JSON list of C-alpha atoms in Angstrom, two decimals:
[
{"chain": "A", "resi": 1, "resn": "SER", "atom": "CA", "xyz": [3.08, 15.62, -5.00]},
{"chain": "A", "resi": 2, "resn": "GLN", "atom": "CA", "xyz": [2.15, 11.96, -5.04]},
{"chain": "A", "resi": 3, "resn": "GLN", "atom": "CA", "xyz": [2.60, 9.78, -8.11]},
{"chain": "A", "resi": 4, "resn": "GLY", "atom": "CA", "xyz": [-0.97, 8.50, -7.79]},
{"chain": "A", "resi": 5, "resn": "GLU", "atom": "CA", "xyz": [-3.78, 10.88, -6.97]},
{"chain": "A", "resi": 6, "resn": "GLU", "atom": "CA", "xyz": [-7.31, 9.58, -6.49]},
{"chain": "A", "resi": 7, "resn": "ASP", "atom": "CA", "xyz": [-10.43, 11.51, -7.25]},
{"chain": "A", "resi": 8, "resn": "PRO", "atom": "CA", "xyz": [-12.80, 12.00, -5.52]},
{"chain": "A", "resi": 9, "resn": "GLN", "atom": "CA", "xyz": [-11.35, 11.88, -2.01]},
{"chain": "A", "resi": 10, "resn": "ALA", "atom": "CA", "xyz": [-14.68, 10.66, -0.66]},
{"chain": "A", "resi": 11, "resn": "LEU", "atom": "CA", "xyz": [-17.78, 9.13, -2.20]},
{"chain": "A", "resi": 12, "resn": "SER", "atom": "CA", "xyz": [-21.16, 8.33, -0.64]},
{"chain": "A", "resi": 13, "resn": "ILE", "atom": "CA", "xyz": [-23.67, 6.21, -2.56]},
{"chain": "A", "resi": 14, "resn": "GLN", "atom": "CA", "xyz": [-26.72, 4.04, -1.98]},
{"chain": "A", "resi": 15, "resn": "GLU", "atom": "CA", "xyz": [-26.50, 0.27, -2.10]},
{"chain": "A", "resi": 16, "resn": "GLY", "atom": "CA", "xyz": [-27.07, -0.95, -5.65]},
{"chain": "A", "resi": 17, "resn": "GLU", "atom": "CA", "xyz": [-25.57, 2.13, -7.28]},
{"chain": "A", "resi": 18, "resn": "ASN", "atom": "CA", "xyz": [-22.28, 2.13, -9.15]},
{"chain": "A", "resi": 19, "resn": "ALA", "atom": "CA", "xyz": [-19.17, 3.77, -7.69]},
{"chain": "A", "resi": 20, "resn": "THR", "atom": "CA", "xyz": [-16.52, 5.27, -9.92]},
{"chain": "A", "resi": 21, "resn": "MET", "atom": "CA", "xyz": [-13.18, 6.62, -8.80]},
{"chain": "A", "resi": 22, "resn": "ASN", "atom": "CA", "xyz": [-10.23, 7.89, -10.77]},
{"chain": "A", "resi": 23, "resn": "CYS", "atom": "CA", "xyz": [-6.48, 7.87, -10.40]},
{"chain": "A", "resi": 24, "resn": "SER", "atom": "CA", "xyz": [-3.96, 10.07, -12.16]},
{"chain": "A", "resi": 25, "resn": "TYR", "atom": "CA", "xyz": [-0.22, 9.62, -12.20]},
{"chain": "A", "resi": 26, "resn": "LYS", "atom": "CA", "xyz": [2.79, 11.43, -13.56]},
{"chain": "A", "resi": 27, "resn": "THR", "atom": "CA", "xyz": [5.49, 9.08, -14.87]},
{"chain": "A", "resi": 28, "resn": "SER", "atom": "CA", "xyz": [5.64, 6.06, -17.16]},
{"chain": "A", "resi": 29, "resn": "ILE", "atom": "CA", "xyz": [4.56, 2.89, -15.41]},
{"chain": "A", "resi": 30, "resn": "ASN", "atom": "CA", "xyz": [4.92, -0.86, -15.69]},
{"chain": "A", "resi": 31, "resn": "ASN", "atom": "CA", "xyz": [1.53, -1.49, -14.14]},
{"chain": "A", "resi": 32, "resn": "LEU", "atom": "CA", "xyz": [-1.17, 0.08, -12.04]},
{"chain": "A", "resi": 33, "resn": "GLN", "atom": "CA", "xyz": [-2.90, -1.70, -9.18]},
{"chain": "A", "resi": 34, "resn": "TRP", "atom": "CA", "xyz": [-5.98, -1.05, -7.08]},
{"chain": "A", "resi": 35, "resn": "TYR", "atom": "CA", "xyz": [-6.18, -2.01, -3.41]},
{"chain": "A", "resi": 36, "resn": "ARG", "atom": "CA", "xyz": [-8.94, -1.87, -0.81]},
{"chain": "A", "resi": 37, "resn": "GLN", "atom": "CA", "xyz": [-8.42, -1.06, 2.85]},
{"chain": "A", "resi": 38, "resn": "ASN", "atom": "CA", "xyz": [-10.97, -1.68, 5.57]},
{"chain": "A", "resi": 39, "resn": "SER", "atom": "CA", "xyz": [-10.77, 0.08, 8.92]},
{"chain": "A", "resi": 40, "resn": "GLY", "atom": "CA", "xyz": [-7.33, 1.55, 8.31]},
{"chain": "A", "resi": 41, "resn": "ARG", "atom": "CA", "xyz": [-5.44, -1.72, 8.52]},
{"chain": "A", "resi": 42, "resn": "GLY", "atom": "CA", "xyz": [-4.17, -4.25, 5.94]},
{"chain": "A", "resi": 43, "resn": "LEU", "atom": "CA", "xyz": [-4.72, -3.69, 2.24]},
{"chain": "A", "resi": 44, "resn": "VAL", "atom": "CA", "xyz": [-6.27, -6.25, -0.06]},
{"chain": "A", "resi": 45, "resn": "HIS", "atom": "CA", "xyz": [-5.16, -6.43, -3.66]},
{"chain": "A", "resi": 46, "resn": "LEU", "atom": "CA", "xyz": [-8.10, -6.05, -6.06]},
{"chain": "A", "resi": 47, "resn": "ILE", "atom": "CA", "xyz": [-6.76, -5.93, -9.57]},
{"chain": "A", "resi": 48, "resn": "LEU", "atom": "CA", "xyz": [-3.58, -5.27, -11.55]},
{"chain": "A", "resi": 49, "resn": "ILE", "atom": "CA", "xyz": [-3.59, -3.79, -15.03]},
{"chain": "A", "resi": 50, "resn": "ARG", "atom": "CA", "xyz": [-0.44, -3.73, -17.10]},
{"chain": "A", "resi": 51, "resn": "SER", "atom": "CA", "xyz": [0.68, -0.77, -19.14]},
{"chain": "A", "resi": 52, "resn": "ASN", "atom": "CA", "xyz": [-0.22, -2.52, -22.41]},
{"chain": "A", "resi": 53, "resn": "GLU", "atom": "CA", "xyz": [-3.76, -3.29, -21.26]},
{"chain": "A", "resi": 54, "resn": "ARG", "atom": "CA", "xyz": [-6.70, -0.91, -21.56]},
{"chain": "A", "resi": 55, "resn": "GLU", "atom": "CA", "xyz": [-9.46, -2.58, -19.58]},
{"chain": "A", "resi": 56, "resn": "LYS", "atom": "CA", "xyz": [-9.77, -5.40, -17.10]},
{"chain": "A", "resi": 57, "resn": "HIS", "atom": "CA", "xyz": [-12.68, -6.99, -15.26]},
{"chain": "A", "resi": 58, "resn": "SER", "atom": "CA", "xyz": [-12.88, -8.95, -12.03]},
{"chain": "A", "resi": 59, "resn": "GLY", "atom": "CA", "xyz": [-16.35, -9.78, -10.75]},
{"chain": "A", "resi": 60, "resn": "ARG", "atom": "CA", "xyz": [-18.13, -6.48, -10.09]},
{"chain": "A", "resi": 61, "resn": "LEU", "atom": "CA", "xyz": [-14.93, -4.51, -10.67]},
{"chain": "A", "resi": 62, "resn": "ARG", "atom": "CA", "xyz": [-13.94, -2.85, -13.92]},
{"chain": "A", "resi": 63, "resn": "VAL", "atom": "CA", "xyz": [-10.63, -1.05, -14.32]},
{"chain": "A", "resi": 64, "resn": "THR", "atom": "CA", "xyz": [-9.56, 1.07, -17.25]},
{"chain": "A", "resi": 65, "resn": "LEU", "atom": "CA", "xyz": [-6.14, 2.45, -18.04]},
{"chain": "A", "resi": 66, "resn": "ASP", "atom": "CA", "xyz": [-5.33, 5.30, -20.38]},
{"chain": "A", "resi": 67, "resn": "THR", "atom": "CA", "xyz": [-1.56, 5.67, -20.59]},
{"chain": "A", "resi": 68, "resn": "SER", "atom": "CA", "xyz": [-1.83, 8.66, -22.92]},
{"chain": "A", "resi": 69, "resn": "LYS", "atom": "CA", "xyz": [-3.71, 10.56, -20.23]},
{"chain": "A", "resi": 70, "resn": "LYS", "atom": "CA", "xyz": [-1.85, 8.84, -17.40]},
{"chain": "A", "resi": 71, "resn": "SER", "atom": "CA", "xyz": [-5.10, 7.95, -15.71]},
{"chain": "A", "resi": 72, "resn": "SER", "atom": "CA", "xyz": [-7.06, 4.95, -14.53]},
{"chain": "A", "resi": 73, "resn": "SER", "atom": "CA", "xyz": [-10.58, 4.41, -13.27]},
{"chain": "A", "resi": 74, "resn": "LEU", "atom": "CA", "xyz": [-12.11, 1.82, -10.96]},
{"chain": "A", "resi": 75, "resn": "LEU", "atom": "CA", "xyz": [-15.80, 1.07, -11.31]},
{"chain": "A", "resi": 76, "resn": "ILE", "atom": "CA", "xyz": [-17.66, -0.98, -8.72]},
{"chain": "A", "resi": 77, "resn": "THR", "atom": "CA", "xyz": [-21.03, -2.05, -10.08]},
{"chain": "A", "resi": 78, "resn": "ALA", "atom": "CA", "xyz": [-24.11, -2.85, -8.00]},
{"chain": "A", "resi": 79, "resn": "SER", "atom": "CA", "xyz": [-22.39, -1.72, -4.81]},
{"chain": "A", "resi": 80, "resn": "ARG", "atom": "CA", "xyz": [-23.02, -3.39, -1.47]},
{"chain": "A", "resi": 81, "resn": "ALA", "atom": "CA", "xyz": [-22.64, -2.13, 2.09]},
{"chain": "A", "resi": 82, "resn": "ALA", "atom": "CA", "xyz": [-19.63, -4.45, 2.39]},
{"chain": "A", "resi": 83, "resn": "ASP", "atom": "CA", "xyz": [-17.87, -2.40, -0.31]},
{"chain": "A", "resi": 84, "resn": "THR", "atom": "CA", "xyz": [-17.53, 0.43, 2.20]},
{"chain": "A", "resi": 85, "resn": "ALA", "atom": "CA", "xyz": [-13.76, 0.96, 2.44]},
{"chain": "A", "resi": 86, "resn": "SER", "atom": "CA", "xyz": [-10.90, 3.13, 1.22]},
{"chain": "A", "resi": 87, "resn": "TYR", "atom": "CA", "xyz": [-9.64, 2.39, -2.27]},
{"chain": "A", "resi": 88, "resn": "PHE", "atom": "CA", "xyz": [-6.07, 3.14, -3.32]},
{"chain": "A", "resi": 89, "resn": "CYS", "atom": "CA", "xyz": [-4.37, 3.10, -6.67]},
{"chain": "A", "resi": 90, "resn": "ALA", "atom": "CA", "xyz": [-0.72, 2.15, -6.73]},
{"chain": "A", "resi": 91, "resn": "THR", "atom": "CA", "xyz": [1.66, 2.56, -9.61]},
{"chain": "A", "resi": 92, "resn": "ALA", "atom": "CA", "xyz": [4.85, 0.70, -10.39]},
{"chain": "A", "resi": 93, "resn": "PRO", "atom": "CA", "xyz": [6.87, 3.45, -12.09]},
{"chain": "A", "resi": 94, "resn": "LYS", "atom": "CA", "xyz": [9.35, 2.21, -14.68]},
{"chain": "A", "resi": 95, "resn": "ALA", "atom": "CA", "xyz": [12.17, 4.17, -13.11]},
{"chain": "A", "resi": 96, "resn": "ALA", "atom": "CA", "xyz": [11.49, 3.05, -9.55]},
{"chain": "A", "resi": 97, "resn": "GLY", "atom": "CA", "xyz": [12.48, -0.59, -9.56]},
{"chain": "A", "resi": 98, "resn": "ASN", "atom": "CA", "xyz": [10.08, -2.70, -7.57]},
{"chain": "A", "resi": 99, "resn": "LYS", "atom": "CA", "xyz": [8.60, 0.10, -5.49]},
{"chain": "A", "resi": 100, "resn": "LEU", "atom": "CA", "xyz": [4.87, 0.82, -5.56]},
{"chain": "A", "resi": 101, "resn": "THR", "atom": "CA", "xyz": [3.73, 4.40, -5.13]},
{"chain": "A", "resi": 102, "resn": "PHE", "atom": "CA", "xyz": [0.32, 4.85, -3.55]},
{"chain": "A", "resi": 103, "resn": "GLY", "atom": "CA", "xyz": [-2.15, 7.68, -3.85]},
{"chain": "A", "resi": 104, "resn": "GLY", "atom": "CA", "xyz": [-4.10, 9.20, -0.99]},
{"chain": "A", "resi": 105, "resn": "GLY", "atom": "CA", "xyz": [-7.15, 7.02, -1.53]},
{"chain": "A", "resi": 106, "resn": "THR", "atom": "CA", "xyz": [-10.88, 7.41, -2.09]},
{"chain": "A", "resi": 107, "resn": "ARG", "atom": "CA", "xyz": [-13.09, 6.74, 0.93]},
{"chain": "A", "resi": 108, "resn": "VAL", "atom": "CA", "xyz": [-16.28, 5.05, -0.24]},
{"chain": "A", "resi": 109, "resn": "LEU", "atom": "CA", "xyz": [-19.38, 4.80, 1.91]},
{"chain": "A", "resi": 110, "resn": "VAL", "atom": "CA", "xyz": [-22.17, 2.55, 0.66]},
{"chain": "A", "resi": 111, "resn": "LYS", "atom": "CA", "xyz": [-25.39, 3.21, 2.56]},
{"chain": "A", "resi": 112, "resn": "PRO", "atom": "CA", "xyz": [-27.82, 0.31, 2.94]},
{"chain": "B", "resi": 1, "resn": "GLY", "atom": "CA", "xyz": [-1.66, -20.85, 3.60]},
{"chain": "B", "resi": 2, "resn": "ALA", "atom": "CA", "xyz": [-0.73, -18.23, 6.19]},
{"chain": "B", "resi": 3, "resn": "GLY", "atom": "CA", "xyz": [-0.66, -14.63, 5.12]},
{"chain": "B", "resi": 4, "resn": "VAL", "atom": "CA", "xyz": [1.70, -11.84, 6.15]},
{"chain": "B", "resi": 5, "resn": "SER", "atom": "CA", "xyz": [1.74, -11.36, 9.89]},
{"chain": "B", "resi": 6, "resn": "GLN", "atom": "CA", "xyz": [2.97, -8.42, 11.92]},
{"chain": "B", "resi": 7, "resn": "SER", "atom": "CA", "xyz": [3.62, -7.91, 15.59]},
{"chain": "B", "resi": 8, "resn": "PRO", "atom": "CA", "xyz": [2.75, -6.22, 17.78]},
{"chain": "B", "resi": 9, "resn": "SER", "atom": "CA", "xyz": [-0.63, -5.14, 16.43]},
{"chain": "B", "resi": 10, "resn": "ASN", "atom": "CA", "xyz": [-0.53, -2.06, 18.64]},
{"chain": "B", "resi": 11, "resn": "LYS", "atom": "CA", "xyz": [2.39, -0.33, 20.32]},
{"chain": "B", "resi": 12, "resn": "VAL", "atom": "CA", "xyz": [2.25, 2.66, 22.61]},
{"chain": "B", "resi": 13, "resn": "THR", "atom": "CA", "xyz": [5.57, 4.16, 23.58]},
{"chain": "B", "resi": 14, "resn": "GLU", "atom": "CA", "xyz": [7.00, 7.27, 25.14]},
{"chain": "B", "resi": 15, "resn": "LYS", "atom": "CA", "xyz": [8.87, 9.85, 23.12]},
{"chain": "B", "resi": 16, "resn": "GLY", "atom": "CA", "xyz": [12.55, 9.03, 23.00]},
{"chain": "B", "resi": 17, "resn": "LYS", "atom": "CA", "xyz": [12.19, 5.28, 23.38]},
{"chain": "B", "resi": 18, "resn": "ASP", "atom": "CA", "xyz": [13.24, 2.76, 20.74]},
{"chain": "B", "resi": 19, "resn": "VAL", "atom": "CA", "xyz": [10.69, 0.41, 19.16]},
{"chain": "B", "resi": 20, "resn": "GLU", "atom": "CA", "xyz": [11.02, -2.70, 17.08]},
{"chain": "B", "resi": 21, "resn": "LEU", "atom": "CA", "xyz": [8.32, -3.87, 14.69]},
{"chain": "B", "resi": 22, "resn": "ARG", "atom": "CA", "xyz": [8.27, -7.33, 13.22]},
{"chain": "B", "resi": 23, "resn": "CYS", "atom": "CA", "xyz": [7.03, -8.72, 9.92]},
{"chain": "B", "resi": 24, "resn": "ASP", "atom": "CA", "xyz": [6.67, -12.36, 8.91]},
{"chain": "B", "resi": 25, "resn": "PRO", "atom": "CA", "xyz": [6.14, -12.55, 5.14]},
{"chain": "B", "resi": 26, "resn": "ILE", "atom": "CA", "xyz": [4.41, -15.29, 3.25]},
{"chain": "B", "resi": 27, "resn": "SER", "atom": "CA", "xyz": [6.72, -18.29, 3.08]},
{"chain": "B", "resi": 28, "resn": "GLY", "atom": "CA", "xyz": [8.76, -18.27, -0.12]},
{"chain": "B", "resi": 29, "resn": "HIS", "atom": "CA", "xyz": [8.17, -14.61, -0.91]},
{"chain": "B", "resi": 30, "resn": "THR", "atom": "CA", "xyz": [11.53, -13.08, -1.78]},
{"chain": "B", "resi": 31, "resn": "ALA", "atom": "CA", "xyz": [10.44, -9.45, -1.84]},
{"chain": "B", "resi": 32, "resn": "LEU", "atom": "CA", "xyz": [9.43, -7.61, 1.33]},
{"chain": "B", "resi": 33, "resn": "TYR", "atom": "CA", "xyz": [8.30, -4.01, 1.72]},
{"chain": "B", "resi": 34, "resn": "TRP", "atom": "CA", "xyz": [7.69, -1.63, 4.61]},
{"chain": "B", "resi": 35, "resn": "TYR", "atom": "CA", "xyz": [5.25, 1.27, 4.35]},
{"chain": "B", "resi": 36, "resn": "ARG", "atom": "CA", "xyz": [4.02, 3.94, 6.75]},
{"chain": "B", "resi": 37, "resn": "GLN", "atom": "CA", "xyz": [0.46, 5.25, 6.74]},
{"chain": "B", "resi": 38, "resn": "ARG", "atom": "CA", "xyz": [-0.46, 8.33, 8.71]},
{"chain": "B", "resi": 39, "resn": "LEU", "atom": "CA", "xyz": [-4.08, 8.80, 9.74]},
{"chain": "B", "resi": 40, "resn": "GLY", "atom": "CA", "xyz": [-6.35, 9.38, 6.75]},
{"chain": "B", "resi": 41, "resn": "GLN", "atom": "CA", "xyz": [-3.52, 9.33, 4.25]},
{"chain": "B", "resi": 42, "resn": "GLY", "atom": "CA", "xyz": [-2.06, 6.99, 1.67]},
{"chain": "B", "resi": 43, "resn": "LEU", "atom": "CA", "xyz": [0.92, 4.72, 2.09]},
{"chain": "B", "resi": 44, "resn": "GLU", "atom": "CA", "xyz": [4.48, 6.05, 2.13]},
{"chain": "B", "resi": 45, "resn": "PHE", "atom": "CA", "xyz": [7.14, 3.63, 0.92]},
{"chain": "B", "resi": 46, "resn": "LEU", "atom": "CA", "xyz": [9.95, 3.11, 3.42]},
{"chain": "B", "resi": 47, "resn": "ILE", "atom": "CA", "xyz": [12.20, 0.26, 2.29]},
{"chain": "B", "resi": 48, "resn": "TYR", "atom": "CA", "xyz": [12.27, -2.75, -0.02]},
{"chain": "B", "resi": 49, "resn": "PHE", "atom": "CA", "xyz": [14.12, -6.03, 0.51]},
{"chain": "B", "resi": 50, "resn": "GLN", "atom": "CA", "xyz": [14.99, -8.53, -2.18]},
{"chain": "B", "resi": 51, "resn": "GLY", "atom": "CA", "xyz": [16.14, -11.55, -0.23]},
{"chain": "B", "resi": 52, "resn": "ASN", "atom": "CA", "xyz": [18.24, -10.23, 2.64]},
{"chain": "B", "resi": 53, "resn": "SER", "atom": "CA", "xyz": [19.52, -7.14, 0.87]},
{"chain": "B", "resi": 54, "resn": "ALA", "atom": "CA", "xyz": [17.80, -3.78, 0.63]},
{"chain": "B", "resi": 55, "resn": "PRO", "atom": "CA", "xyz": [18.29, -2.34, -2.87]},
{"chain": "B", "resi": 56, "resn": "ASP", "atom": "CA", "xyz": [15.94, 0.53, -2.14]},
{"chain": "B", "resi": 57, "resn": "LYS", "atom": "CA", "xyz": [15.83, 2.25, 1.24]},
{"chain": "B", "resi": 58, "resn": "SER", "atom": "CA", "xyz": [15.05, 5.66, -0.19]},
{"chain": "B", "resi": 59, "resn": "GLY", "atom": "CA", "xyz": [11.87, 6.09, 1.83]},
{"chain": "B", "resi": 60, "resn": "LEU", "atom": "CA", "xyz": [13.40, 5.86, 5.29]},
{"chain": "B", "resi": 61, "resn": "PRO", "atom": "CA", "xyz": [12.65, 9.32, 6.72]},
{"chain": "B", "resi": 62, "resn": "SER", "atom": "CA", "xyz": [15.74, 9.68, 8.90]},
{"chain": "B", "resi": 63, "resn": "ASP", "atom": "CA", "xyz": [18.70, 7.83, 10.31]},
{"chain": "B", "resi": 64, "resn": "ARG", "atom": "CA", "xyz": [16.52, 6.94, 13.31]},
{"chain": "B", "resi": 65, "resn": "PHE", "atom": "CA", "xyz": [14.84, 4.37, 11.06]},
{"chain": "B", "resi": 66, "resn": "SER", "atom": "CA", "xyz": [16.54, 1.12, 10.11]},
{"chain": "B", "resi": 67, "resn": "ALA", "atom": "CA", "xyz": [15.43, -2.30, 8.96]},
{"chain": "B", "resi": 68, "resn": "GLU", "atom": "CA", "xyz": [16.93, -5.68, 8.49]},
{"chain": "B", "resi": 69, "resn": "ARG", "atom": "CA", "xyz": [15.88, -9.01, 7.13]},
{"chain": "B", "resi": 70, "resn": "THR", "atom": "CA", "xyz": [17.39, -12.37, 7.96]},
{"chain": "B", "resi": 71, "resn": "GLY", "atom": "CA", "xyz": [17.09, -15.77, 6.34]},
{"chain": "B", "resi": 72, "resn": "GLU", "atom": "CA", "xyz": [14.98, -14.32, 3.54]},
{"chain": "B", "resi": 73, "resn": "SER", "atom": "CA", "xyz": [12.15, -14.39, 6.03]},
{"chain": "B", "resi": 74, "resn": "VAL", "atom": "CA", "xyz": [11.46, -12.22, 9.05]},
{"chain": "B", "resi": 75, "resn": "SER", "atom": "CA", "xyz": [12.10, -8.50, 8.90]},
{"chain": "B", "resi": 76, "resn": "THR", "atom": "CA", "xyz": [12.33, -5.99, 11.71]},
{"chain": "B", "resi": 77, "resn": "LEU", "atom": "CA", "xyz": [11.85, -2.25, 11.43]},
{"chain": "B", "resi": 78, "resn": "THR", "atom": "CA", "xyz": [13.55, -0.32, 14.23]},
{"chain": "B", "resi": 79, "resn": "ILE", "atom": "CA", "xyz": [12.78, 3.26, 15.13]},
{"chain": "B", "resi": 80, "resn": "GLN", "atom": "CA", "xyz": [15.22, 4.83, 17.56]},
{"chain": "B", "resi": 81, "resn": "ARG", "atom": "CA", "xyz": [14.46, 7.79, 19.80]},
{"chain": "B", "resi": 82, "resn": "THR", "atom": "CA", "xyz": [10.83, 7.87, 18.69]},
{"chain": "B", "resi": 83, "resn": "GLN", "atom": "CA", "xyz": [9.13, 11.19, 18.04]},
{"chain": "B", "resi": 84, "resn": "GLN", "atom": "CA", "xyz": [5.44, 12.02, 18.05]},
{"chain": "B", "resi": 85, "resn": "GLU", "atom": "CA", "xyz": [5.47, 12.39, 14.26]},
{"chain": "B", "resi": 86, "resn": "ASP", "atom": "CA", "xyz": [6.42, 8.71, 14.03]},
{"chain": "B", "resi": 87, "resn": "SER", "atom": "CA", "xyz": [2.88, 7.82, 15.14]},
{"chain": "B", "resi": 88, "resn": "ALA", "atom": "CA", "xyz": [1.30, 5.91, 12.28]},
{"chain": "B", "resi": 89, "resn": "VAL", "atom": "CA", "xyz": [0.34, 2.45, 11.09]},
{"chain": "B", "resi": 90, "resn": "TYR", "atom": "CA", "xyz": [3.37, 0.58, 9.78]},
{"chain": "B", "resi": 91, "resn": "LEU", "atom": "CA", "xyz": [2.45, -1.92, 7.09]},
{"chain": "B", "resi": 92, "resn": "CYS", "atom": "CA", "xyz": [4.52, -4.75, 5.74]},
{"chain": "B", "resi": 93, "resn": "ALA", "atom": "CA", "xyz": [3.93, -6.48, 2.41]},
{"chain": "B", "resi": 94, "resn": "SER", "atom": "CA", "xyz": [5.54, -9.35, 0.59]},
{"chain": "B", "resi": 95, "resn": "SER", "atom": "CA", "xyz": [5.64, -10.44, -3.01]},
{"chain": "B", "resi": 96, "resn": "SER", "atom": "CA", "xyz": [6.72, -13.58, -4.81]},
{"chain": "B", "resi": 97, "resn": "ALA", "atom": "CA", "xyz": [7.62, -11.84, -8.03]},
{"chain": "B", "resi": 98, "resn": "PRO", "atom": "CA", "xyz": [10.59, -9.48, -8.03]},
{"chain": "B", "resi": 99, "resn": "ARG", "atom": "CA", "xyz": [9.76, -8.22, -11.50]},
{"chain": "B", "resi": 100, "resn": "THR", "atom": "CA", "xyz": [7.66, -5.09, -11.48]},
{"chain": "B", "resi": 101, "resn": "ALA", "atom": "CA", "xyz": [5.23, -6.24, -14.15]},
{"chain": "B", "resi": 102, "resn": "TYR", "atom": "CA", "xyz": [3.89, -8.90, -11.80]},
{"chain": "B", "resi": 103, "resn": "ASN", "atom": "CA", "xyz": [4.33, -7.08, -8.53]},
{"chain": "B", "resi": 104, "resn": "GLU", "atom": "CA", "xyz": [1.13, -7.93, -6.66]},
{"chain": "B", "resi": 105, "resn": "GLN", "atom": "CA", "xyz": [1.83, -7.31, -2.99]},
{"chain": "B", "resi": 106, "resn": "PHE", "atom": "CA", "xyz": [0.21, -9.07, -0.04]},
{"chain": "B", "resi": 107, "resn": "PHE", "atom": "CA", "xyz": [-0.17, -6.93, 3.04]},
{"chain": "B", "resi": 108, "resn": "GLY", "atom": "CA", "xyz": [-0.08, -7.69, 6.73]},
{"chain": "B", "resi": 109, "resn": "PRO", "atom": "CA", "xyz": [-2.57, -6.15, 9.19]},
{"chain": "B", "resi": 110, "resn": "GLY", "atom": "CA", "xyz": [-0.10, -3.47, 10.26]},
{"chain": "B", "resi": 111, "resn": "THR", "atom": "CA", "xyz": [1.28, -2.24, 13.57]},
{"chain": "B", "resi": 112, "resn": "ARG", "atom": "CA", "xyz": [-0.36, 0.88, 14.97]},
{"chain": "B", "resi": 113, "resn": "LEU", "atom": "CA", "xyz": [2.37, 2.89, 16.67]},
{"chain": "B", "resi": 114, "resn": "THR", "atom": "CA", "xyz": [1.45, 5.69, 19.07]},
{"chain": "B", "resi": 115, "resn": "VAL", "atom": "CA", "xyz": [4.20, 7.87, 20.47]},
{"chain": "B", "resi": 116, "resn": "LEU", "atom": "CA", "xyz": [3.10, 9.85, 23.51]}
]
């Protein structure tokens, strides 16, 4: 199975609501990253949280990391229609050199 | 500055033909990665370059897949004798920091490969 698994697989919310998605992983990591993908093409890096960090903010994004539970969450506050995209977590496992391992993604639909 | 570029953006080929996909990383980025993304799925790691060498090619699915990088710049991913299961979007990414703790990757727009 994949190193990173997102939950839920799909999420539909109204504009202005918050969107929360989770990521679980299996092995020890150096860092965990969240990416956004629009229309199935290039990914855009959103935020990186290191293994010794517990929470990080960037604009309307809040990421948490719990290494004891091997899980992370991404919260998008006050969502906008433009936030409609697929969101992927990617882990940099300690044993895997410089390789990132991506989960299957959460498809978020923000309805205006 | 310019981001990661990939060409072609779309490629349709017949089963059994060879294809070559190109990636131009961000200038100065020493690390380069290739990923494959099947429809509706996450990214599968294929190969990683540090400079011109490939310390990790563990994700290449078969010996039909190969990649090279020259001049610490352009990389090409070659798929020989394409099969229908090779149909996917092939994404390239580059990174300026070889150390994993700072491994933010910048992605290109991808090449959508369709094998008929």
